[in-house]
Coordinates of C-alpha atoms and ligand atoms in Angstrom, one line a residue:
M1 CA -24.1 -18.3 7.7
S2 CA -24.5 -16.9 4.3
A3 CA -21.9 -14.4 2.8
P4 CA -21.0 -11.8 5.5
Q5 CA -21.8 -8.1 5.1
I6 CA -18.3 -7.0 6.1
S7 CA -14.8 -8.6 5.6
I8 CA -12.1 -7.4 7.9
V9 CA -8.8 -7.8 6.0
A10 CA -5.5 -7.9 7.8
P11 CA -2.1 -9.0 6.4
L12 CA 0.4 -10.6 8.9
Y13 CA 4.1 -11.1 8.6
N14 CA 5.9 -12.5 11.7
E15 CA 3.2 -11.2 14.0
R16 CA 3.5 -13.9 16.7
E17 CA 3.5 -11.3 19.5
T18 CA 0.5 -9.3 18.3
F19 CA -1.6 -12.3 17.1
P20 CA -3.4 -13.2 20.4
L21 CA -4.2 -9.5 21.0
L22 CA -5.5 -9.1 17.5
V23 CA -7.8 -12.1 17.7
A24 CA -9.1 -11.1 21.1
R25 CA -10.0 -7.6 19.9
L26 CA -11.5 -8.9 16.6
N27 CA -13.6 -11.4 18.6
A28 CA -14.8 -8.8 21.0
L29 CA -15.8 -6.6 18.0
M30 CA -17.6 -9.4 16.2
D31 CA -19.4 -10.6 19.4
T32 CA -20.9 -7.3 20.0
S33 CA -21.5 -6.0 16.5
P34 CA -25.0 -6.3 14.9
L35 CA -23.2 -6.7 11.5
S36 CA -22.3 -10.1 10.1
I37 CA -18.5 -10.1 9.8
E38 CA -15.8 -12.4 8.6
V39 CA -12.1 -11.9 9.2
V40 CA -9.7 -12.5 6.3
L41 CA -6.1 -13.0 7.6
I42 CA -3.2 -13.3 5.2
D43 CA 0.0 -15.0 6.2
D44 CA 2.7 -13.2 4.1
G45 CA 5.2 -16.1 4.3
S46 CA 6.0 -15.6 8.0
R47 CA 9.1 -17.2 9.4
D48 CA 7.8 -17.4 13.0
N49 CA 4.8 -19.5 14.0
T50 CA 2.2 -16.9 12.9
A51 CA 1.0 -19.4 10.3
Q52 CA 0.4 -22.1 12.9
L53 CA -1.5 -19.7 15.1
M54 CA -3.6 -18.7 12.2
Q55 CA -4.3 -22.3 11.4
Q56 CA -5.6 -23.0 14.9
V57 CA -8.0 -20.0 14.8
A58 CA -9.2 -20.8 11.3
L59 CA -10.0 -24.4 12.2
T60 CA -11.9 -23.6 15.4
D61 CA -13.7 -20.4 14.4
A62 CA -15.7 -20.3 11.2
R63 CA -15.6 -16.5 11.1
Y64 CA -11.9 -16.7 10.2
H65 CA -10.8 -17.2 6.7
C66 CA -7.1 -17.7 6.4
I67 CA -4.8 -17.5 3.4
F68 CA -1.2 -18.6 3.4
L69 CA 1.0 -17.2 0.7
S70 CA 3.9 -19.3 -0.7
R71 CA 6.5 -16.8 0.5
N72 CA 6.9 -13.2 1.6
Y73 CA 5.5 -10.9 -1.1
G74 CA 5.2 -7.7 0.9
H75 CA 2.4 -5.9 2.6
Q76 CA 0.7 -4.5 -0.6
I77 CA 0.6 -7.9 -2.3
A78 CA -0.6 -9.7 0.9
L79 CA -3.4 -7.1 1.1
T80 CA -4.2 -7.8 -2.6
A81 CA -4.5 -11.5 -1.9
G82 CA -6.8 -10.7 1.1
M83 CA -9.1 -8.4 -0.9
A84 CA -9.4 -11.0 -3.7
T85 CA -10.6 -13.6 -1.2
A86 CA -12.9 -11.4 1.0
R87 CA -16.5 -12.2 0.5
G88 CA -18.1 -9.2 2.3
T89 CA -21.2 -8.2 0.3
E90 CA -21.3 -4.6 1.6
A91 CA -17.7 -3.6 2.4
L92 CA -14.1 -4.5 3.2
F93 CA -12.4 -3.1 6.3
V94 CA -8.7 -3.0 5.7
I95 CA -6.5 -2.9 8.7
D96 CA -2.9 -3.6 9.7
G97 CA -2.4 -6.8 11.7
D98 CA -0.3 -5.1 14.4
L99 CA -3.3 -3.2 15.9
Q100 CA -2.0 0.2 14.9
D101 CA -5.4 0.7 13.2
P102 CA -8.0 0.1 15.9
P103 CA -10.6 -2.4 14.6
E104 CA -13.1 -0.9 17.0
L105 CA -13.5 2.0 14.6
L106 CA -15.6 -0.2 12.2
P107 CA -19.0 1.1 13.3
Q108 CA -17.9 4.7 12.8
F109 CA -16.5 3.9 9.3
Y110 CA -19.6 1.8 8.5
E111 CA -21.9 4.7 9.3
K112 CA -20.1 6.8 6.7
Y113 CA -20.5 4.0 4.2
K114 CA -24.2 3.9 5.0
Q115 CA -24.3 7.6 4.2
G116 CA -23.3 6.8 0.7
Y117 CA -19.5 6.9 0.7
D118 CA -17.7 4.2 -1.3
V119 CA -14.3 4.8 0.4
V120 CA -13.9 5.8 4.0
Y121 CA -10.2 6.3 4.6
A122 CA -8.5 7.0 7.9
V123 CA -6.5 10.2 8.4
R124 CA -3.8 10.1 11.0
K125 CA -4.1 13.0 13.4
K126 CA -1.3 11.7 15.5
R127 CA 1.3 9.0 15.1
K128 CA 3.0 7.3 18.0
E129 CA 6.2 6.7 16.2
G130 CA 9.8 7.9 16.1
F131 CA 10.7 11.4 15.0
L132 CA 12.6 10.3 11.8
K133 CA 9.8 8.0 10.6
K134 CA 7.1 10.7 11.3
T135 CA 9.1 13.4 9.5
A136 CA 9.8 11.1 6.5
Y137 CA 6.0 10.2 6.2
F138 CA 5.1 13.9 6.6
L139 CA 7.4 15.0 3.8
F140 CA 6.5 12.1 1.6
Y141 CA 2.8 12.6 1.6
R142 CA 3.2 16.4 0.9
F143 CA 5.7 15.7 -1.9
M144 CA 3.3 13.1 -3.3
K145 CA 0.4 15.5 -3.2
S146 CA 2.3 18.1 -5.1
I147 CA 3.4 15.8 -7.9
S148 CA 0.7 13.2 -8.2
Y149 CA -2.0 13.2 -11.0
V150 CA -4.5 11.8 -8.5
D151 CA -5.4 13.7 -5.4
I152 CA -4.1 11.2 -2.8
P153 CA -5.3 12.4 0.7
L154 CA -2.6 13.6 3.1
D155 CA -1.6 11.3 6.0
S156 CA -3.8 8.4 5.1
G157 CA -2.5 4.9 4.4
D158 CA -4.4 1.7 3.5
F159 CA -6.5 1.7 6.7
S160 CA -10.0 2.2 5.2
L161 CA -13.4 0.8 4.5
I162 CA -14.1 0.2 0.9
S163 CA -17.4 -0.7 -0.7
R164 CA -17.9 -4.0 -2.5
R165 CA -17.8 -2.2 -5.9
V166 CA -14.5 -0.5 -5.1
A167 CA -13.0 -3.8 -4.0
D168 CA -14.3 -5.4 -7.3
V169 CA -12.5 -2.7 -9.3
L170 CA -9.3 -3.0 -7.2
N171 CA -9.4 -6.8 -7.8
K172 CA -9.5 -6.3 -11.5
M173 CA -6.5 -3.9 -11.6
P174 CA -3.6 -6.0 -12.8
E175 CA -0.8 -3.6 -11.6
E176 CA 2.3 -5.4 -10.6
S177 CA 3.8 -2.6 -8.5
R178 CA 1.0 -1.8 -6.2
F179 CA 0.4 1.4 -4.3
I180 CA -3.1 0.6 -3.0
R181 CA -3.9 4.0 -1.4
G182 CA -3.2 5.6 -4.8
M183 CA -5.2 3.0 -6.7
R184 CA -8.1 3.5 -4.3
T185 CA -8.0 7.2 -4.9
W186 CA -7.9 6.7 -8.6
I187 CA -11.1 4.7 -8.6
G188 CA -13.1 7.7 -7.5
F189 CA -16.7 7.6 -6.3
K190 CA -17.5 9.4 -3.1
Q191 CA -14.6 9.3 -0.7
V192 CA -14.3 10.7 2.8
G193 CA -11.7 10.9 5.5
V194 CA -12.2 10.0 9.2
E195 CA -9.6 11.3 11.6
Y196 CA -8.0 8.9 14.1
E197 CA -5.0 8.6 16.4
R198 CA -2.7 5.9 15.2
D199 CA -1.7 3.7 18.1
A200 CA 1.7 2.3 18.6
R201 CA 2.3 -1.3 17.5
A202 CA 0.6 -3.6 20.0
A203 CA 3.8 -5.7 20.3
G204 CA 6.9 -6.7 18.4
E205 CA 8.9 -4.8 15.9
A206 CA 7.9 -3.0 12.6
K207 CA 8.0 -5.5 9.8
Y208 CA 8.5 -2.8 7.1
T209 CA 12.2 -2.4 6.6
F210 CA 13.7 0.9 5.3
K211 CA 14.1 -0.8 1.9
M212 CA 10.5 -1.8 1.8
L213 CA 9.3 1.6 2.7
R214 CA 11.5 3.1 0.0
K215 CA 10.0 0.7 -2.5
L216 CA 6.5 1.7 -1.5
A217 CA 7.4 5.4 -1.8
Y218 CA 8.9 4.7 -5.3
N219 CA 5.8 2.8 -6.3
G220 CA 3.7 5.8 -5.3
I221 CA 5.9 8.3 -7.1
F222 CA 6.5 6.4 -10.4
N223 CA 3.0 4.9 -10.6
F224 CA 1.1 8.1 -9.9
S225 CA 3.2 10.9 -11.2
E226 CA 4.7 12.1 -14.5
F227 CA 6.8 14.5 -12.6
P228 CA 10.1 12.6 -12.7
I229 CA 10.1 12.3 -16.5
K230 CA 8.9 15.9 -17.0
F231 CA 11.5 17.1 -14.6
V232 CA 14.2 15.4 -16.6
T233 CA 13.0 17.2 -19.8
Q234 CA 12.9 20.5 -17.9
L235 CA 16.4 19.9 -16.6
G236 CA 17.6 19.3 -20.1
V237 CA 16.0 22.4 -21.5
A238 CA 17.4 24.5 -18.6
S239 CA 21.0 23.2 -19.1
I240 CA 20.8 23.9 -22.8
G241 CA 19.6 27.4 -22.0
I242 CA 22.5 27.9 -19.6
A243 CA 25.0 26.6 -22.1
V244 CA 23.7 29.0 -24.8
I245 CA 24.0 32.0 -22.5
Y246 CA 27.4 30.9 -21.4
F247 CA 28.5 30.5 -25.0
I248 CA 27.2 34.0 -26.0
Q249 CA 28.9 35.5 -22.9
T250 CA 32.2 33.8 -24.0
L251 CA 31.9 35.2 -27.5
I252 CA 31.3 38.7 -26.3
K253 CA 34.2 38.4 -23.9
K254 CA 36.5 37.3 -26.7
Y255 CA 35.5 39.7 -29.5
V256 CA 34.4 42.7 -27.5
F257 CA 36.8 42.7 -24.6
N258 CA 39.5 40.6 -26.0
D259 CA 39.4 38.3 -23.0
V260 CA 40.8 34.8 -23.6
P261 CA 38.3 32.3 -22.2
E262 CA 39.6 30.3 -19.2
G263 CA 38.3 28.0 -16.6
F264 CA 39.7 24.5 -16.9
T265 CA 38.5 23.6 -13.4
A266 CA 35.0 24.9 -14.2
M267 CA 34.9 22.6 -17.2
I268 CA 35.9 19.5 -15.2
F269 CA 33.3 20.5 -12.6
L270 CA 30.6 20.9 -15.2
L271 CA 31.5 17.7 -16.9
I272 CA 31.2 15.7 -13.7
L273 CA 28.1 17.5 -12.7
F274 CA 26.3 16.8 -15.9
S275 CA 27.5 13.2 -16.1
G276 CA 25.8 12.8 -12.8
V277 CA 22.6 14.5 -14.0
Q278 CA 22.5 12.3 -17.0
L279 CA 22.9 9.2 -14.9
I280 CA 20.1 10.3 -12.6
A281 CA 18.0 11.0 -15.7
L282 CA 18.7 7.5 -17.0
G283 CA 17.8 6.0 -13.6
L284 CA 14.5 7.9 -13.6
I285 CA 13.6 6.6 -17.0
G286 CA 14.8 3.2 -15.8
E287 CA 12.3 3.2 -13.0
Y288 CA 9.5 3.4 -15.6
V289 CA 11.1 0.9 -17.9
L290 CA 11.5 -1.6 -15.0
R291 CA 7.8 -1.2 -14.3
I292 CA 7.0 -2.0 -17.9
F293 CA 9.5 -4.9 -17.8
F294 CA 7.8 -6.5 -14.7
Q295 CA 4.3 -5.8 -15.9
T296 CA 4.8 -7.4 -19.3
K297 CA 5.9 -10.7 -17.8
G298 CA 2.3 -11.1 -16.7
R299 CA 3.2 -13.2 -13.7
P300 CA 0.5 -13.8 -11.1
L301 CA 0.9 -11.3 -8.3
Y302 CA 1.2 -14.0 -5.7
V303 CA 1.0 -17.7 -5.2
V304 CA -1.3 -19.2 -2.5
R305 CA 0.0 -22.1 -0.5
E306 CA -3.1 -23.0 1.4
V307 CA -6.5 -21.6 2.3
I308 CA -8.4 -22.6 5.5
C309 CA -11.9 -21.6 5.7
E310 CA -14.0 -23.7 8.1
Q311 CA -17.1 -21.9 7.0
E312 CA -16.7 -23.0 3.5
R313 CA -16.0 -26.5 4.7
Q314 CA -19.2 -26.5 6.7
L315 CA -21.1 -25.3 3.8
D316 CA -19.6 -28.1 1.7
R317 CA -20.4 -30.6 4.4
N318 CA -24.0 -29.4 4.5
F319 CA -24.2 -29.7 0.8
L320 CA -22.9 -33.3 0.9
I321 CA -25.1 -34.5 3.8
P322 CA -28.5 -35.7 2.6
D323 CA -31.5 -33.8 4.1
E324 CA -32.6 -36.4 6.6
Q325 CA -29.2 -36.8 8.1
K326 CA -28.7 -33.0 8.2
N327 CA -31.7 -32.8 10.6
A328 CA -30.1 -35.4 12.8
V329 CA -26.8 -33.5 13.0
Ligands
UDP401 N1 3.4 -6.9 6.6 C1 3.2 -7.9 5.6 N2 4.3 -8.2 4.8 C2 5.5 -7.6 4.9 C3 5.6 -6.6 5.9 C4 4.6 -6.2 6.7 O1 2.2 -8.5 5.5 O2 6.4 -8.0 4.2 C5 2.3 -6.6 7.5 C6 2.6 -6.5 9.0 O3 2.5 -7.8 9.6 C7 1.6 -5.5 9.5 C8 1.4 -4.6 8.3 O4 1.8 -5.3 7.2 O5 0.4 -6.2 9.8 C9 2.1 -3.3 8.5 O6 3.5 -3.5 8.7 P1 4.4 -2.7 9.8 O7 3.6 -2.6 11.0 O8 5.7 -3.3 9.8 O9 4.4 -1.4 9.0 P2 4.4 0.1 9.7 O10 3.2 0.1 10.5 O11 5.7 0.2 10.4 O12 4.3 1.0 8.5
MG402 MG1 2.7 -1.1 11.9

């Protein structure tokens, strides 16, 4: 098999429960699809036996290409490793490994690609998730849209089909703190959304912790918006304005109405308030400085422990076997 047309890319972190279901559904898709497809699975340093399960599949089925990272790097970096490895000549189909993004939608997405779209992203019509998570996502995407300097589509995550050239650009982007849905939007070309209903997780628990989700949200905000820093400036201008007005008012009170200025409590309150405001301002600037700090280190984004790709091994073997023997095999 030469290079496949499509790579399905799915990161996995402790997905022991969903793994058999994922493989079954991917196999069913590949067996019936007229497209040539490879599956790129990334083990993001799982602590359960996900890696062993992946190994078994990769060694027995040449359509599976498995990458094992040296530790847990997080979903966005695992995805980055997968995209860098995928060989699909036409497009990459990026899905979650927990089957919340139905792989069976590939033909529908591929059709859009054939119509000339470089990015076909999925838009969630409905989410089968808890109220709190749904509300947080809903608010985040709307907030992001209002402050971002790229037009990140509402209610769409990383689930998408991206053309080979978009994947090539993404692979060349050296950003350390990655918000892939934003980077994908930034690249441009023709992009289109396809609506779908996001399923509940096939099995197991969500692997994204609250802390990880907050990190992702921060990466979105600080990598794709100037709003926080502009906001700090505006806050500074506004408080100077208020101070000047207050000062003038006090002078008028003293010299026109002979009122002695008072308000010790108000002073303490304002002192504490603006100390807080200044600390927040410092923190906001710190977020940008941190990003510069990590970026300038120039560390690789991830370290690969092992790659198993039976297909490549077979190609290597074919390459090594002299022609007459090859016919006998
Ligand atoms: N994931 C990962 N590394 C992590 C956390 C999650 O590769 O550190 C994978 C996980 O196995 C799943 C996908 O990323 O395939 C989405 O994670 P999850 O389902 O926990 O996120 P949610 O759907 O709740 O946003
Ligand atoms: Mg999930």
